[in-house]
Tab-separated table of C-alpha atoms in Angstrom:
chain	number	residue	atom	x	y	z
A	144	MET	CA	0.000	0.000	0.000
A	145	GLU	CA	1.438	3.337	-1.038
A	146	ARG	CA	1.542	6.327	1.289
A	147	ASN	CA	3.142	9.720	1.087
A	148	LEU	CA	5.814	10.787	3.542
A	149	PRO	CA	4.749	12.951	6.497
A	150	ARG	CA	5.551	16.616	6.083
A	151	ALA	CA	9.181	17.426	6.735
A	152	GLU	CA	8.773	21.044	7.738
A	153	ARG	CA	8.827	22.933	11.058
A	154	GLN	CA	7.476	26.475	11.077
A	155	ASN	CA	9.421	29.397	12.554
A	156	VAL	CA	7.001	31.143	14.911
A	157	GLU	CA	9.636	33.099	16.881
A	158	GLY	CA	10.114	35.904	14.349
A	159	VAL	CA	13.891	35.581	14.425
A	160	CYS	CA	16.262	33.876	12.027
A	161	TRP	CA	17.141	30.236	12.568
A	162	THR	CA	20.830	31.008	13.124
A	163	CYS	CA	20.056	33.398	15.992
A	164	LEU	CA	17.450	31.020	17.358
A	165	ASP	CA	19.941	28.155	17.476
A	166	ASN	CA	22.629	30.309	19.109
A	167	ASN	CA	20.393	32.354	21.459
A	168	TRP	CA	21.505	35.602	19.797
A	169	GLN	CA	19.495	38.802	19.728
A	170	CYS	CA	18.013	39.024	16.219
A	171	ASP	CA	16.751	42.269	14.669
A	172	GLY	CA	14.733	40.449	11.964
A	173	CYS	CA	16.238	42.384	9.047
A	174	LEU	CA	15.813	41.102	5.474
A	175	PRO	CA	17.240	39.407	3.525
A	176	ARG	CA	19.661	38.613	6.397
A	177	CYS	CA	19.803	39.901	9.946
A	178	ASN	CA	22.506	42.231	11.207
A	179	ALA	CA	23.457	39.862	14.028
A	180	CYS	CA	24.618	37.257	11.511
A	181	THR	CA	26.149	39.856	9.191
A	182	GLN	CA	28.275	41.314	11.986
A	183	ARG	CA	29.458	37.853	13.023
A	184	GLU	CA	30.186	36.970	9.380
A	185	VAL	CA	28.086	33.807	9.545
A	186	ARG	CA	25.396	32.595	7.168
A	187	CYS	CA	21.911	33.789	8.110
A	188	ARG	CA	19.587	30.794	7.631
A	189	GLY	CA	16.520	32.964	7.176
A	190	TYR	CA	13.073	32.917	8.727
A	191	GLY	CA	11.191	30.340	6.690
A	192	VAL	CA	10.269	26.746	7.337
A	193	ARG	CA	12.953	24.369	8.547
A	194	LEU	CA	13.276	20.711	7.737
A	195	GLN	CA	12.989	17.939	10.254
A	196	TRP	CA	13.219	14.259	9.433
A	197	PRO	CA	9.701	12.819	8.944
A	198	THR	CA	8.874	10.119	11.443
A	199	GLY	CA	8.045	6.675	10.129
A	200	VAL	CA	10.414	6.680	7.154
A	201	ALA	CA	13.286	4.717	8.614
A	202	GLY	CA	11.909	3.007	11.716
A	203	GLN	CA	13.027	0.393	14.144
A	204	LYS	CA	13.236	-2.262	11.476
A	205	THR	CA	16.006	-0.391	9.666
A	206	ARG	CA	19.198	-2.423	9.744
A	207	LEU	CA	22.541	-0.740	10.021
A	208	TRP	CA	24.406	-1.226	6.813
A	209	ARG	CA	27.327	-3.569	7.200
A	210	ARG	CA	29.764	-0.884	6.195
A	211	GLN	CA	28.287	1.917	8.281
A	212	GLY	CA	31.155	1.888	10.723
A	213	ARG	CA	33.710	2.517	8.038
A	214	ARG	CA	31.686	5.417	6.666
A	215	SER	CA	30.752	7.042	9.974
A	216	SER	CA	32.144	10.479	10.705
A	217	ASP	CA	35.746	10.613	11.889
A	218	ALA	CA	38.601	13.060	11.952
A	219	ASN	CA	38.984	12.809	8.180
A	220	SER	CA	35.270	13.104	7.403
A	221	PRO	CA	34.276	15.710	4.806
A	222	ALA	CA	31.062	16.361	6.759
A	223	ASP	CA	32.059	19.846	7.821
A	224	THR	CA	33.054	20.947	4.342
A	225	ASP	CA	30.734	19.211	1.858
A	226	ARG	CA	28.349	22.154	2.022
A	227	ASP	CA	30.569	24.000	-0.422
A	228	VAL	CA	31.943	21.090	-2.452
A	229	ALA	CA	31.430	21.447	-6.210
A	230	LEU	CA	30.222	18.368	-8.022
A	231	PRO	CA	33.263	16.554	-9.415
A	232	GLY	CA	33.400	15.867	-13.118
A	233	ALA	CA	35.407	12.666	-13.188
A	234	ILE	CA	34.920	9.161	-11.867
A	235	SER	CA	37.394	7.980	-9.248
A	236	ALA	CA	38.220	4.373	-8.367
A	237	LEU	CA	35.142	3.052	-6.601
A	238	GLY	CA	36.689	0.519	-4.275
A	239	LEU	CA	33.315	-1.096	-3.493
A	240	PRO	CA	32.352	-4.714	-2.752
A	241	ALA	CA	31.374	-6.804	-5.757
A	242	GLU	CA	27.586	-6.359	-5.601
A	243	GLU	CA	27.768	-2.641	-5.003
A	244	SER	CA	30.390	-2.184	-7.693
A	245	PHE	CA	28.165	-4.036	-10.160
A	246	PHE	CA	25.177	-1.805	-9.463
A	247	MET	CA	27.262	1.356	-9.531
A	248	GLN	CA	28.616	0.356	-12.932
A	249	HIS	CA	25.025	-0.170	-14.072
A	250	TYR	CA	24.209	3.308	-12.791
A	251	LEU	CA	27.234	4.758	-14.592
A	252	GLN	CA	26.870	2.984	-17.916
A	253	ASN	CA	23.091	2.783	-18.284
A	254	ILE	CA	20.989	4.898	-15.930
A	255	ALA	CA	23.190	7.984	-16.333
A	256	ARG	CA	22.729	7.632	-20.085
A	257	ILE	CA	18.998	6.943	-20.390
A	258	ALA	CA	17.766	9.183	-17.550
A	259	LEU	CA	18.423	12.275	-19.656
A	260	ALA	CA	17.823	13.207	-23.260
A	261	ILE	CA	21.437	13.723	-24.342
A	262	ASP	CA	24.533	12.141	-22.847
A	263	TYR	CA	27.122	14.925	-22.670
A	264	ASP	CA	30.528	15.701	-21.214
A	265	GLY	CA	30.044	16.484	-17.541
A	266	ASN	CA	26.897	14.309	-17.300
A	267	GLY	CA	25.439	15.331	-13.931
A	268	TYR	CA	24.325	11.822	-12.976
A	269	ARG	CA	27.859	10.498	-13.383
A	270	SER	CA	29.395	13.435	-11.555
A	271	LEU	CA	27.649	12.288	-8.370
A	272	LEU	CA	29.603	9.036	-8.161
A	273	PRO	CA	32.948	10.215	-6.738
A	274	MET	CA	31.059	12.056	-4.017
A	275	ALA	CA	28.797	9.052	-3.429
A	276	VAL	CA	31.619	6.724	-2.403
A	277	GLN	CA	32.199	9.002	0.605
A	278	GLU	CA	28.574	9.767	1.454
A	279	PRO	CA	26.326	6.868	2.627
A	280	ALA	CA	23.061	8.672	1.857
A	281	LEU	CA	24.044	9.416	-1.726
A	282	LEU	CA	25.732	6.061	-2.310
A	283	ASN	CA	22.824	3.974	-1.039
A	284	ALA	CA	20.252	6.077	-2.889
A	285	ALA	CA	22.161	5.521	-6.154
A	286	LEU	CA	22.497	1.802	-5.412
A	287	ALA	CA	18.768	1.545	-4.717
A	288	VAL	CA	17.944	3.211	-8.051
A	289	ALA	CA	20.404	0.982	-9.903
A	290	ALA	CA	19.335	-2.296	-8.268
A	291	SER	CA	15.634	-1.600	-8.815
A	292	HIS	CA	16.154	-0.573	-12.438
A	293	HIS	CA	18.372	-3.566	-13.201
A	294	SER	CA	15.717	-5.999	-11.977
A	295	ARG	CA	13.083	-4.381	-14.222
A	296	TRP	CA	15.450	-4.337	-17.169
A	297	GLN	CA	16.210	-8.045	-16.729
A	298	HIS	CA	12.616	-8.968	-15.787
A	299	THR	CA	13.757	-10.521	-12.515
A	300	ALA	CA	12.441	-10.178	-8.972
A	301	ASP	CA	13.853	-7.210	-7.104
A	302	LYS	CA	15.399	-8.697	-3.974
A	303	THR	CA	18.080	-6.086	-3.380
A	304	SER	CA	17.000	-2.478	-3.797
A	305	ARG	CA	15.039	-2.190	-0.545
A	306	LYS	CA	18.060	-2.782	1.666
A	307	TYR	CA	19.847	0.075	-0.053
A	308	LEU	CA	16.725	2.229	0.191
A	309	ARG	CA	16.514	1.640	3.944
A	310	ALA	CA	20.214	2.436	4.370
A	311	ALA	CA	19.779	5.635	2.334
A	312	ALA	CA	16.811	6.685	4.483
A	313	LYS	CA	18.800	6.053	7.663
A	314	ALA	CA	21.801	8.036	6.438
A	315	LEU	CA	19.580	10.848	5.168
A	316	ARG	CA	17.814	11.018	8.528
A	317	ASP	CA	21.213	11.468	10.174
A	318	ARG	CA	21.969	14.350	7.826
A	319	PHE	CA	18.646	16.008	8.684
A	320	SER	CA	19.585	15.959	12.355
A	321	THR	CA	22.982	17.605	11.705
A	322	PRO	CA	22.719	21.389	11.088
A	323	ASP	CA	25.970	21.515	9.105
A	324	LEU	CA	24.757	18.784	6.733
A	325	VAL	CA	21.028	19.309	6.289
A	326	HIS	CA	21.437	22.056	3.682
A	327	SER	CA	24.337	20.427	1.838
A	328	GLN	CA	23.822	19.695	-1.852
A	329	VAL	CA	24.662	16.068	-1.001
A	330	THR	CA	21.405	16.028	0.969
A	331	LEU	CA	19.515	17.452	-2.016
A	332	ALA	CA	21.103	14.985	-4.453
A	333	SER	CA	20.165	12.085	-2.159
A	334	MET	CA	16.534	13.244	-2.006
A	335	LEU	CA	16.438	13.659	-5.779
A	336	LEU	CA	17.629	10.076	-6.225
A	337	LEU	CA	14.858	8.887	-3.900
A	338	VAL	CA	12.380	10.682	-6.168
A	339	SER	CA	13.941	8.908	-9.151
A	340	PHE	CA	13.635	5.541	-7.398
A	341	GLU	CA	9.860	5.992	-7.073
A	342	VAL	CA	9.330	7.613	-10.501
A	343	PHE	CA	11.306	4.902	-12.289
A	344	SER	CA	9.258	2.294	-10.405
A	345	GLY	CA	6.001	3.921	-11.546
A	346	SER	CA	5.006	4.685	-7.950
A	347	ASN	CA	3.145	7.744	-6.690
A	348	ARG	CA	5.356	7.824	-3.590
A	349	TRP	CA	7.696	10.254	-5.361
A	350	GLN	CA	5.376	13.062	-4.227
A	351	GLY	CA	6.309	12.647	-0.562
A	352	HIS	CA	9.996	12.929	-1.349
A	353	TYR	CA	9.404	15.909	-3.610
A	354	ASP	CA	7.359	17.700	-0.933
A	355	ALA	CA	10.435	17.363	1.279
A	356	ILE	CA	12.604	18.865	-1.497
A	357	ARG	CA	10.256	21.834	-1.836
A	358	GLY	CA	10.495	22.397	1.908
A	359	TRP	CA	14.279	22.020	1.729
A	360	ILE	CA	14.520	24.755	-0.921
A	361	ARG	CA	12.292	27.140	1.042
A	362	SER	CA	14.173	26.541	4.293
A	363	ARG	CA	17.604	26.919	2.678
A	364	GLY	CA	16.860	30.337	1.238
A	365	ASP	CA	19.904	31.303	-0.832
A	366	CYS	CA	20.496	28.537	-3.394
A	367	SER	CA	22.910	30.418	-5.634
A	368	ASP	CA	25.742	28.020	-4.772
A	369	LEU	CA	23.863	24.886	-5.798
A	370	ASP	CA	25.208	22.895	-8.724
A	371	PRO	CA	23.377	23.857	-11.966
A	372	PHE	CA	22.615	20.207	-12.770
A	373	LEU	CA	20.848	19.723	-9.435
A	374	LYS	CA	18.891	22.927	-10.030
A	375	THR	CA	17.824	21.792	-13.489
A	376	TRP	CA	16.855	18.383	-12.067
A	377	VAL	CA	14.610	20.101	-9.508
A	378	CYS	CA	13.108	22.312	-12.222
A	379	LEU	CA	12.305	19.272	-14.360
A	380	LEU	CA	10.451	17.605	-11.479
A	381	ASP	CA	8.652	20.776	-10.431
A	382	THR	CA	7.576	21.689	-13.956
A	383	GLN	CA	6.320	18.185	-14.695
A	384	SER	CA	4.480	17.987	-11.387
A	385	ALA	CA	2.798	21.335	-12.012
A	386	LEU	CA	1.955	20.681	-15.685
A	387	ASN	CA	0.343	17.349	-14.916
A	388	LEU	CA	-1.316	17.928	-11.540
A	389	GLY	CA	-2.376	21.559	-11.878
A	390	GLN	CA	-0.452	22.646	-8.786
A	391	PRO	CA	1.431	25.981	-8.898
A	392	ALA	CA	5.105	25.606	-9.735
A	393	MET	CA	7.544	26.949	-7.150
A	394	GLN	CA	8.043	30.700	-7.486
A	395	GLU	CA	11.602	30.283	-6.184
A	396	LEU	CA	12.604	28.456	-9.361
A	397	GLU	CA	11.868	31.319	-11.745
A	398	SER	CA	15.268	32.904	-11.144
A	399	TRP	CA	16.949	29.523	-11.601
A	400	LEU	CA	15.468	29.240	-15.095
A	401	ASP	CA	16.114	32.878	-15.947
A	402	ILE	CA	19.586	32.021	-17.249
A	403	THR	CA	20.753	32.673	-20.792
A	404	THR	CA	23.778	31.048	-22.326
A	405	ASP	CA	26.788	33.285	-22.787
A	406	VAL	CA	27.614	31.983	-26.251
A	407	ALA	CA	26.629	33.096	-29.724
A	408	GLY	CA	23.611	31.313	-31.179
A	409	GLN	CA	22.048	30.645	-27.788
A	410	GLU	CA	18.647	30.260	-29.450
A	411	GLN	CA	19.940	27.021	-30.979
A	412	CYS	CA	20.721	25.233	-27.711
A	413	VAL	CA	19.089	22.033	-26.433
A	414	ASP	CA	18.687	21.181	-22.764
A	415	ALA	CA	20.354	17.813	-22.126
A	416	LEU	CA	18.034	16.916	-19.253
A	417	PHE	CA	14.655	18.030	-20.660
A	418	GLY	CA	15.352	17.335	-24.334
A	419	CYS	CA	13.826	20.634	-25.526
A	420	SER	CA	15.188	24.064	-26.405
A	421	SER	CA	17.068	25.437	-23.406
A	422	ARG	CA	14.665	28.410	-23.476
A	423	LEU	CA	11.517	26.270	-23.299
A	424	PRO	CA	11.649	24.986	-19.660
A	425	LYS	CA	10.968	28.478	-18.291
A	426	LEU	CA	7.971	28.779	-20.631
A	427	MET	CA	6.699	25.352	-19.565
A	428	TRP	CA	7.086	26.539	-15.979
A	429	ALA	CA	5.028	29.630	-16.840
A	430	ALA	CA	2.420	27.444	-18.587
A	431	SER	CA	2.040	25.317	-15.476
A	432	ARG	CA	1.416	28.386	-13.319
A	433	LEU	CA	-1.102	29.711	-15.858
A	434	TYR	CA	-2.920	26.361	-15.834
A	435	ALA	CA	-3.035	26.360	-12.025
A	436	SER	CA	-4.421	29.924	-12.005
A	437	SER	CA	-7.108	29.061	-14.546
A	438	LYS	CA	-8.054	25.896	-12.709
A	439	ASP	CA	-8.524	27.755	-9.416
A	440	ASN	CA	-10.324	30.699	-11.080
A	441	GLN	CA	-7.613	33.096	-9.892
A	442	ILE	CA	-7.539	34.959	-13.193
A	443	THR	CA	-10.136	36.663	-15.378
A	444	LEU	CA	-10.960	35.368	-18.841
A	445	ASP	CA	-9.359	38.398	-20.514
A	446	GLU	CA	-6.187	38.035	-18.458
A	447	LEU	CA	-6.069	34.339	-19.273
A	448	ARG	CA	-6.461	35.020	-22.990
A	449	ASN	CA	-3.770	37.710	-23.015
A	450	GLN	CA	-1.270	35.680	-21.009
A	451	ALA	CA	-1.896	32.542	-23.068
A	452	GLU	CA	-1.325	34.392	-26.347
A	453	ALA	CA	1.833	36.049	-25.033
A	454	LEU	CA	3.083	32.654	-23.909
A	455	GLN	CA	2.312	31.140	-27.319
A	456	ASN	CA	4.377	33.870	-28.981
A	457	GLU	CA	7.318	33.130	-26.706
A	458	ILE	CA	7.023	29.408	-27.419
A	459	ARG	CA	7.058	30.144	-31.160
A	460	SER	CA	10.343	32.008	-30.694
A	461	THR	CA	12.067	28.850	-29.387
A	462	VAL	CA	11.950	27.145	-32.786
A	463	ILE	CA	15.100	25.236	-33.713
A	464	ILE	CA	15.779	24.924	-37.430
A	465	LEU	CA	15.947	21.283	-38.495
A	466	ASP	CA	19.264	21.623	-40.297
A	467	SER	CA	20.932	23.620	-37.499
A	468	GLN	CA	23.896	22.481	-35.400
A	469	PRO	CA	22.623	23.152	-31.867
A	470	LEU	CA	24.735	23.259	-28.748
A	471	VAL	CA	23.960	21.227	-25.634
A	472	GLY	CA	23.536	22.710	-22.165
A	473	ILE	CA	21.272	22.667	-19.130
A	474	SER	CA	18.705	25.327	-18.377
A	475	CYS	CA	20.174	26.513	-15.069
A	476	HIS	CA	23.693	26.947	-16.434
A	477	SER	CA	25.030	29.820	-18.532
A	478	THR	CA	27.392	27.763	-20.698
A	479	ALA	CA	26.809	25.295	-23.512
A	480	GLN	CA	28.982	22.992	-25.590
A	481	PRO	CA	28.954	21.098	-28.890
A	482	PHE	CA	27.147	17.783	-28.590
A	483	ALA	CA	29.077	14.506	-28.651
A	484	THR	CA	27.902	11.167	-30.009
A	485	VAL	CA	27.192	8.230	-27.719
A	486	GLY	CA	26.058	5.004	-29.373
A	487	MET	CA	25.111	6.545	-32.750
A	488	GLY	CA	26.555	8.637	-35.561
A	489	GLN	CA	26.870	12.372	-35.098
A	490	GLU	CA	24.413	13.274	-37.850
A	491	GLU	CA	21.864	10.761	-36.551
A	492	LEU	CA	22.095	12.218	-33.033
A	493	ARG	CA	21.816	15.766	-34.377
A	494	GLN	CA	18.632	14.939	-36.270
A	495	ARG	CA	17.064	13.209	-33.290
A	496	MET	CA	18.065	16.004	-30.942
A	497	VAL	CA	16.542	18.744	-33.082
A	498	ALA	CA	13.406	16.732	-33.864
A	499	THR	CA	12.839	15.978	-30.149
A	500	ALA	CA	13.242	19.645	-29.231
A	501	GLU	CA	10.678	20.610	-31.879
A	502	ILE	CA	8.245	17.908	-30.711
A	503	PHE	CA	8.440	19.472	-27.236
A	504	ARG	CA	7.712	22.888	-28.723
A	505	HIS	CA	4.639	21.718	-30.608
A	506	ALA	CA	3.371	19.782	-27.585
A	507	SER	CA	3.791	22.940	-25.484
A	508	HIS	CA	1.749	24.921	-28.025
A	509	ILE	CA	-1.092	22.410	-27.716
A	510	TYR	CA	-0.831	22.332	-23.923
A	511	VAL	CA	-1.177	26.134	-23.657
A	512	TYR	CA	-4.040	26.106	-26.185
A	513	ARG	CA	-5.933	23.669	-23.966
A	514	ILE	CA	-5.548	25.969	-20.964
A	515	MET	CA	-7.685	28.508	-22.808
A	516	HIS	CA	-9.914	26.112	-24.743
A	517	GLY	CA	-11.715	23.141	-23.230
A	518	PRO	CA	-11.365	19.601	-24.587
A	519	GLU	CA	-14.737	19.910	-26.303
A	520	GLU	CA	-13.343	22.548	-28.684
A	521	ALA	CA	-11.606	21.469	-31.879
A	522	LEU	CA	-8.022	22.488	-32.517
A	523	THR	CA	-7.512	25.617	-34.571
A	524	GLU	CA	-5.796	25.326	-37.924
A	525	GLU	CA	-2.496	26.370	-36.365
A	526	MET	CA	-2.776	23.890	-33.504
A	527	GLN	CA	-3.777	21.083	-35.876
A	528	ALA	CA	-0.684	21.913	-37.918
A	529	SER	CA	1.404	21.617	-34.730
A	530	LEU	CA	-0.143	18.226	-34.011
A	531	ASN	CA	0.511	16.997	-37.562
A	532	THR	CA	4.075	18.322	-37.575
A	533	ALA	CA	4.845	16.693	-34.234
A	534	GLN	CA	3.574	13.356	-35.536
A	535	ASP	CA	5.806	13.693	-38.580
A	536	LEU	CA	8.804	14.569	-36.418
A	537	LEU	CA	8.268	11.425	-34.342
A	538	THR	CA	9.419	9.421	-37.356
A	539	MET	CA	12.801	11.171	-37.094
A	540	VAL	CA	13.145	9.832	-33.531
A	541	PRO	CA	12.218	6.215	-34.302
A	542	ASP	CA	13.028	4.652	-30.922
A	543	ALA	CA	13.900	5.386	-27.298
A	544	LEU	CA	17.634	5.682	-27.925
A	545	GLY	CA	19.060	9.059	-26.919
A	546	PRO	CA	16.645	12.014	-27.090
A	547	GLY	CA	13.688	9.696	-27.708
A	548	ALA	CA	13.894	8.513	-24.094
A	549	ASN	CA	12.317	11.771	-22.869
A	550	LEU	CA	9.220	11.892	-25.063
A	551	GLY	CA	6.741	10.419	-22.560
A	552	TRP	CA	5.040	13.725	-21.696
A	553	CYS	CA	4.864	14.776	-25.337
A	554	LEU	CA	3.251	11.466	-26.316
A	555	VAL	CA	0.527	11.998	-23.717
A	556	VAL	CA	-0.153	15.596	-24.789
A	557	LEU	CA	-0.263	14.651	-28.477
A	558	GLY	CA	-2.072	11.358	-27.969
A	559	ALA	CA	-4.868	13.054	-26.006
A	560	GLU	CA	-5.873	14.825	-29.246
A	561	LEU	CA	-6.086	11.691	-31.408
A	562	ASP	CA	-9.202	9.740	-32.403
A	563	GLY	CA	-7.995	7.587	-35.301
A	564	THR	CA	-7.247	3.919	-34.614
A	565	HIS	CA	-3.987	3.927	-36.549
A	566	GLU	CA	-2.804	7.133	-34.890
A	567	ARG	CA	-3.506	5.719	-31.449
A	568	ASP	CA	-1.808	2.449	-32.292
A	569	TYR	CA	1.297	4.367	-33.341
A	570	ILE	CA	1.409	6.206	-30.002
A	571	ARG	CA	0.973	2.860	-28.235
A	572	SER	CA	3.928	1.454	-30.138
A	573	ARG	CA	6.080	4.436	-29.155
A	574	LEU	CA	5.166	3.995	-25.501
A	575	ASP	CA	5.936	0.278	-25.759
A	576	GLY	CA	9.405	1.262	-26.944
A	577	LEU	CA	9.862	3.513	-23.909
A	578	HIS	CA	8.846	0.662	-21.593
A	579	LEU	CA	11.950	-1.223	-22.749
A	580	LEU	CA	14.077	1.318	-20.892
A	581	GLY	CA	12.886	-0.125	-17.593
A	582	ILE	CA	11.624	3.263	-16.406
A	583	HIS	CA	8.020	2.491	-15.643
A	584	ASN	CA	6.510	5.950	-15.356
A	585	THR	CA	5.951	5.484	-19.097
A	586	LYS	CA	3.492	2.715	-18.221
A	587	ASN	CA	1.573	5.261	-16.182
A	588	GLY	CA	1.490	7.450	-19.277
A	589	GLN	CA	0.006	4.608	-21.289
A	590	LYS	CA	-2.662	3.947	-18.633
A	591	ILE	CA	-3.623	7.612	-18.744
A	592	LEU	CA	-3.925	7.648	-22.535
A	593	GLU	CA	-5.960	4.452	-22.660
A	594	GLU	CA	-8.449	5.979	-20.225
A	595	VAL	CA	-8.423	9.288	-22.146
A	596	TRP	CA	-9.219	7.474	-25.387
A	597	THR	CA	-11.971	5.426	-23.779
A	598	HIS	CA	-13.500	8.593	-22.400
A	599	ARG	CA	-13.208	10.445	-25.728
A	600	ASP	CA	-15.054	7.608	-27.432
A	601	LEU	CA	-17.806	7.828	-24.810
A	602	VAL	CA	-18.054	11.582	-25.402
A	603	THR	CA	-18.392	10.965	-29.136
A	604	GLN	CA	-21.228	8.542	-28.383
A	605	GLY	CA	-22.940	11.096	-26.148
A	606	GLN	CA	-22.375	9.033	-23.003
A	607	ALA	CA	-19.902	11.294	-21.163
A	608	LEU	CA	-18.831	14.897	-20.796
A	609	PRO	CA	-15.444	16.052	-22.125
A	610	GLU	CA	-12.561	16.331	-19.667
A	611	ARG	CA	-8.896	17.313	-19.885
A	612	TRP	CA	-6.314	14.559	-19.828
A	613	GLN	CA	-4.983	15.982	-16.545
A	614	ASP	CA	-8.424	15.482	-14.982
A	615	THR	CA	-8.560	11.954	-16.360
A	616	MET	CA	-5.120	11.323	-14.889
A	617	GLN	CA	-6.221	12.344	-11.409
A	618	ARG	CA	-9.586	10.606	-11.696
A	619	ILE	CA	-7.874	7.243	-12.138
A	620	GLY	CA	-5.347	7.943	-9.384
A	621	GLN	CA	-2.290	8.507	-11.566
A	622	SER	CA	-0.019	11.280	-10.292
A	623	GLN	CA	3.179	10.821	-12.186
A	624	ILE	CA	6.178	12.519	-13.753
A	625	LEU	CA	5.789	11.636	-17.437
A	626	VAL	CA	9.180	12.648	-18.909
């Protein structure tokens, strides 16, 4: 039986910053940081919510990992300094026991490649590994993801991942109880991997972990020192959650996405994690907030129309020419680089990369159109052209290799507009290809579409009222990240 984690937040009702509260200092309550902390040259932890480890996550049944003693804090521990450690870019010798080494190699060679749209130099998933061998929370979270994914990939019973998951929860709980560690980016990376464990398994339990991440960001305050890959990872989860569930995206992330590359031709840059133009994630974030406002009747019809049209114009401006040579970057980083081939020819990867980015753009057009126009309204000529073009572009990304791995959300948005048997069968075949990756949130996407199509047929027969695919998704109890 699935259940969400208890809330991991403690409110500050004292009216003073957390640093002064912990040290019994006199706080003047100044913003953005108090004078007491400024004069002492210490970091002011702000006045917002503070994280506490949720009870019931790692209980009495949690076994101490056999190697806990070796990894416990000692005189040489990096615990006091990892707060400011930059994510390494190279893999060091792992020095792990055989089983753990096997799963870490699986993480390195497979998960790090298929969990993003484009494998690039400095791959953020791989950059976590050198840090993980020194940090039990991060190491065990990565091992849990790898063990669970490997069992799905090989169609075998998963008898291993839970022990790593319990060890990760125990180590993460210890970090939550240590002020110097709770706001470390190691803590954030560990929580993000726990989200991935549940998303890849097709479970709704990812929401509990992500609620904790949202609280972590609010309680941390200044996140300017966070690694750009971790920021982009958070933005991907938050945008997908908001687009699909109709919940407002985090306002704090707007500045993270408000980054432009410092190279010429920045308009021709693809985000390696999302798979779309590097300028599109911020617009998808804006679309999710517009959808939430319209759903809760927080905006007038005229305001909705004006904002939707302005957003459509911005989405149009993110077009990537099919014969262009785009750079690769991540949305929360100001630099980009030429793409490199992994497992396919350079021209083949270029075509797939550009086609995937354009499929995202057309799907975003249709998504914003449906914010303004209910599912009972037919697509305009322009939106029908976007749907047709996206279907044509899918043939340029014929399988789930490389950029095609991230098309789950697009397939749902496009598929929700289709009535023809052959068109639906084609979308089914594309989703079947994604299932082969062993990342089972794509199966949730297929369940949603099957119910959407059944409902559309009932509407056509006069036996049901039209509803958006997001409403169908929630009606059948599917709350999933679809990328």
